[in-house]
Amino acid sequence: MKTNLITREGYNKLQQEHDYLWHERRPEVTKIVTWAASLGDRSENADYQYNKRLLRQIDRRVRYLRKRLPDLKVVDYASAQDGKVFFGAWVEIENEQGELKRFRIVGPDEIYGDDVKQYISIDSPMARALLKKEVDDEVLVRTPEGTKEWFVNKINYQIPDWYKIK
């Protein structure tokens, strides 16, 4: 089962997606479907078939968002989190080989899309192992290849300089 936690930014993004799909995209596609249906034979009408399929996809996503949004619990930053890794933290870790990883710990609904390449789910083994850790703490993460050792370099709750959306 997925965790119901989400950052304020993630919640707003899902709400914007819902509003866009429902108020803008769906009416556009509905007009095209109506127009294509008026042309007659729907069995060989590519515009009709494609846009009808697109309309079903939009409706499926809107239904999902309407069901999911009320269940989500928005977690805002609190100053008590400073210095430790909690939900919403930007974290930089390093292993003994010098390999760096940088990411933000977010809810499972936030890890999809082009602009979230450096997000990991709170449900992931890495995020679970990092919770409540501080800078310079050692973190052991169980992976399919075995246990990996990492060290916490940085913890931040604002967007750090090294994070750039491409």
Coordinates of C-alpha atoms in Angstrom, one line a residue, residues 1-161:
M1 CA 0.0 0.0 0.0
K2 CA 1.2 3.5 -0.9
T3 CA 2.0 6.1 1.7
N4 CA -0.6 8.9 1.7
L5 CA 2.0 11.6 2.4
I6 CA 2.7 14.4 -0.1
T7 CA 4.5 17.7 -0.2
R8 CA 2.6 20.9 -0.6
E9 CA 4.2 21.3 -4.1
G10 CA 3.2 17.8 -5.1
Y11 CA -0.4 18.3 -4.0
N12 CA -0.7 21.6 -5.8
K13 CA 0.8 19.9 -9.0
L14 CA -1.8 17.1 -8.8
Q15 CA -4.6 19.6 -8.2
Q16 CA -3.4 21.6 -11.2
E17 CA -3.3 18.5 -13.4
H18 CA -6.8 17.6 -12.4
D19 CA -8.1 21.2 -13.1
Y20 CA -6.3 21.3 -16.5
L21 CA -7.6 17.9 -17.6
W22 CA -11.1 18.6 -16.5
H23 CA -11.5 22.2 -17.5
E24 CA -9.3 22.5 -20.5
R25 CA -8.1 19.3 -22.1
R26 CA -11.3 17.3 -21.8
P27 CA -13.6 19.9 -23.4
E28 CA -11.1 20.2 -26.3
V29 CA -11.0 16.5 -26.9
T30 CA -14.8 16.3 -26.5
K31 CA -15.3 18.8 -29.3
I32 CA -13.0 16.9 -31.6
V33 CA -14.8 13.6 -30.8
T34 CA -18.2 15.3 -31.5
W35 CA -16.9 16.7 -34.8
A36 CA -15.3 13.4 -35.9
A37 CA -18.5 11.5 -35.0
S38 CA -20.5 13.9 -37.2
L39 CA -18.5 12.8 -40.2
G40 CA -20.3 9.4 -40.4
D41 CA -18.6 6.0 -40.4
R42 CA -16.7 5.8 -37.1
S43 CA -15.1 2.4 -37.7
E44 CA -12.6 3.9 -40.2
N45 CA -12.4 7.4 -38.7
A46 CA -8.9 7.7 -37.2
D47 CA -9.7 11.1 -35.6
Y48 CA -12.7 9.7 -33.8
Q49 CA -11.0 6.5 -32.7
Y50 CA -7.8 8.3 -31.4
N51 CA -9.6 11.0 -29.6
K52 CA -12.2 8.7 -28.1
R53 CA -9.3 6.6 -26.7
L54 CA -7.7 9.9 -25.4
L55 CA -11.0 10.9 -23.8
R56 CA -11.1 7.6 -21.9
Q57 CA -7.5 8.1 -20.7
I58 CA -8.3 11.6 -19.5
D59 CA -11.5 10.4 -17.7
R60 CA -9.5 7.5 -16.1
R61 CA -6.9 9.9 -14.8
V62 CA -9.5 12.4 -13.5
R63 CA -11.3 9.6 -11.7
Y64 CA -8.0 8.5 -10.1
L65 CA -7.1 12.1 -9.0
R66 CA -10.6 12.7 -7.6
K67 CA -10.3 9.5 -5.5
R68 CA -6.6 10.0 -4.5
L69 CA -6.5 13.8 -3.7
P70 CA -8.9 13.6 -0.6
D71 CA -6.8 10.7 0.8
L72 CA -3.5 12.6 0.7
K73 CA -2.0 14.2 3.8
V74 CA 0.0 17.3 2.9
V75 CA 3.2 17.5 5.0
D76 CA 4.6 21.0 5.3
Y77 CA 8.1 21.9 6.5
A78 CA 8.5 22.5 10.2
S79 CA 11.7 24.1 11.7
A80 CA 11.9 21.1 14.2
Q81 CA 13.0 19.0 11.2
D82 CA 16.3 21.0 10.7
G83 CA 19.4 18.9 11.0
K84 CA 17.7 15.6 10.4
V85 CA 16.3 13.7 7.4
F86 CA 12.5 13.7 7.3
F87 CA 9.8 13.8 4.6
G88 CA 10.4 16.5 2.1
A89 CA 14.2 16.8 2.8
W90 CA 16.7 17.3 0.1
V91 CA 19.6 15.0 0.8
E92 CA 23.1 14.4 -0.5
I93 CA 24.8 11.1 0.3
E94 CA 28.2 9.6 -0.6
N95 CA 29.7 6.2 -0.4
E96 CA 33.3 5.2 0.2
Q97 CA 34.0 5.1 -3.5
G98 CA 33.1 8.8 -3.8
E99 CA 29.8 8.2 -5.6
L100 CA 27.3 11.0 -4.9
K101 CA 23.6 10.8 -4.9
R102 CA 21.3 13.8 -4.4
F103 CA 17.5 13.6 -4.1
R104 CA 14.4 14.7 -2.3
I105 CA 12.3 12.3 -0.2
V106 CA 8.7 12.7 -1.3
G107 CA 5.4 10.8 -1.5
P108 CA 4.9 8.0 -4.1
D109 CA 2.5 10.2 -6.1
E110 CA 5.3 12.7 -6.8
I111 CA 8.0 10.5 -8.3
Y112 CA 6.6 10.4 -11.8
G113 CA 7.2 12.9 -14.6
D114 CA 10.0 14.6 -16.3
D115 CA 10.8 17.2 -13.7
V116 CA 11.2 14.8 -10.8
K117 CA 14.3 12.9 -11.7
Q118 CA 15.9 13.5 -8.4
Y119 CA 12.9 12.5 -6.2
I120 CA 12.6 9.2 -4.4
S121 CA 9.6 7.8 -2.6
I122 CA 9.3 7.8 1.2
D123 CA 8.5 4.1 0.7
S124 CA 11.9 3.2 -0.9
P125 CA 14.5 1.3 1.1
M126 CA 16.9 4.3 0.8
A127 CA 14.4 6.8 2.2
R128 CA 13.4 4.5 5.0
A129 CA 17.1 4.0 6.0
L130 CA 17.8 7.8 5.9
L131 CA 14.9 8.8 8.2
K132 CA 16.0 10.7 11.3
K133 CA 19.7 10.6 10.2
E134 CA 21.9 13.6 10.6
V135 CA 24.9 15.0 8.6
D136 CA 27.9 12.6 8.9
D137 CA 25.7 9.7 9.9
E138 CA 26.4 6.3 8.4
V139 CA 23.4 4.7 6.6
L140 CA 23.1 1.0 5.7
V141 CA 20.7 0.3 2.9
R142 CA 19.6 -3.2 2.0
T143 CA 19.5 -3.7 -1.8
P144 CA 19.0 -6.8 -4.0
E145 CA 22.9 -6.7 -4.4
G146 CA 23.4 -6.7 -0.7
T147 CA 23.8 -4.0 2.0
K148 CA 25.3 -0.7 0.8
E149 CA 26.9 1.9 3.1
W150 CA 26.3 5.6 2.6
F151 CA 27.2 8.7 4.5
V152 CA 25.0 11.8 4.8
N153 CA 26.7 14.9 3.5
K154 CA 23.9 17.5 3.4
I155 CA 20.3 18.0 4.5
N156 CA 18.2 20.8 3.3
Y157 CA 14.5 21.7 3.2
Q158 CA 14.7 24.4 0.6
I159 CA 15.6 23.8 -3.0
P160 CA 19.4 23.5 -2.9
D161 CA 21.7 25.1 -5.5

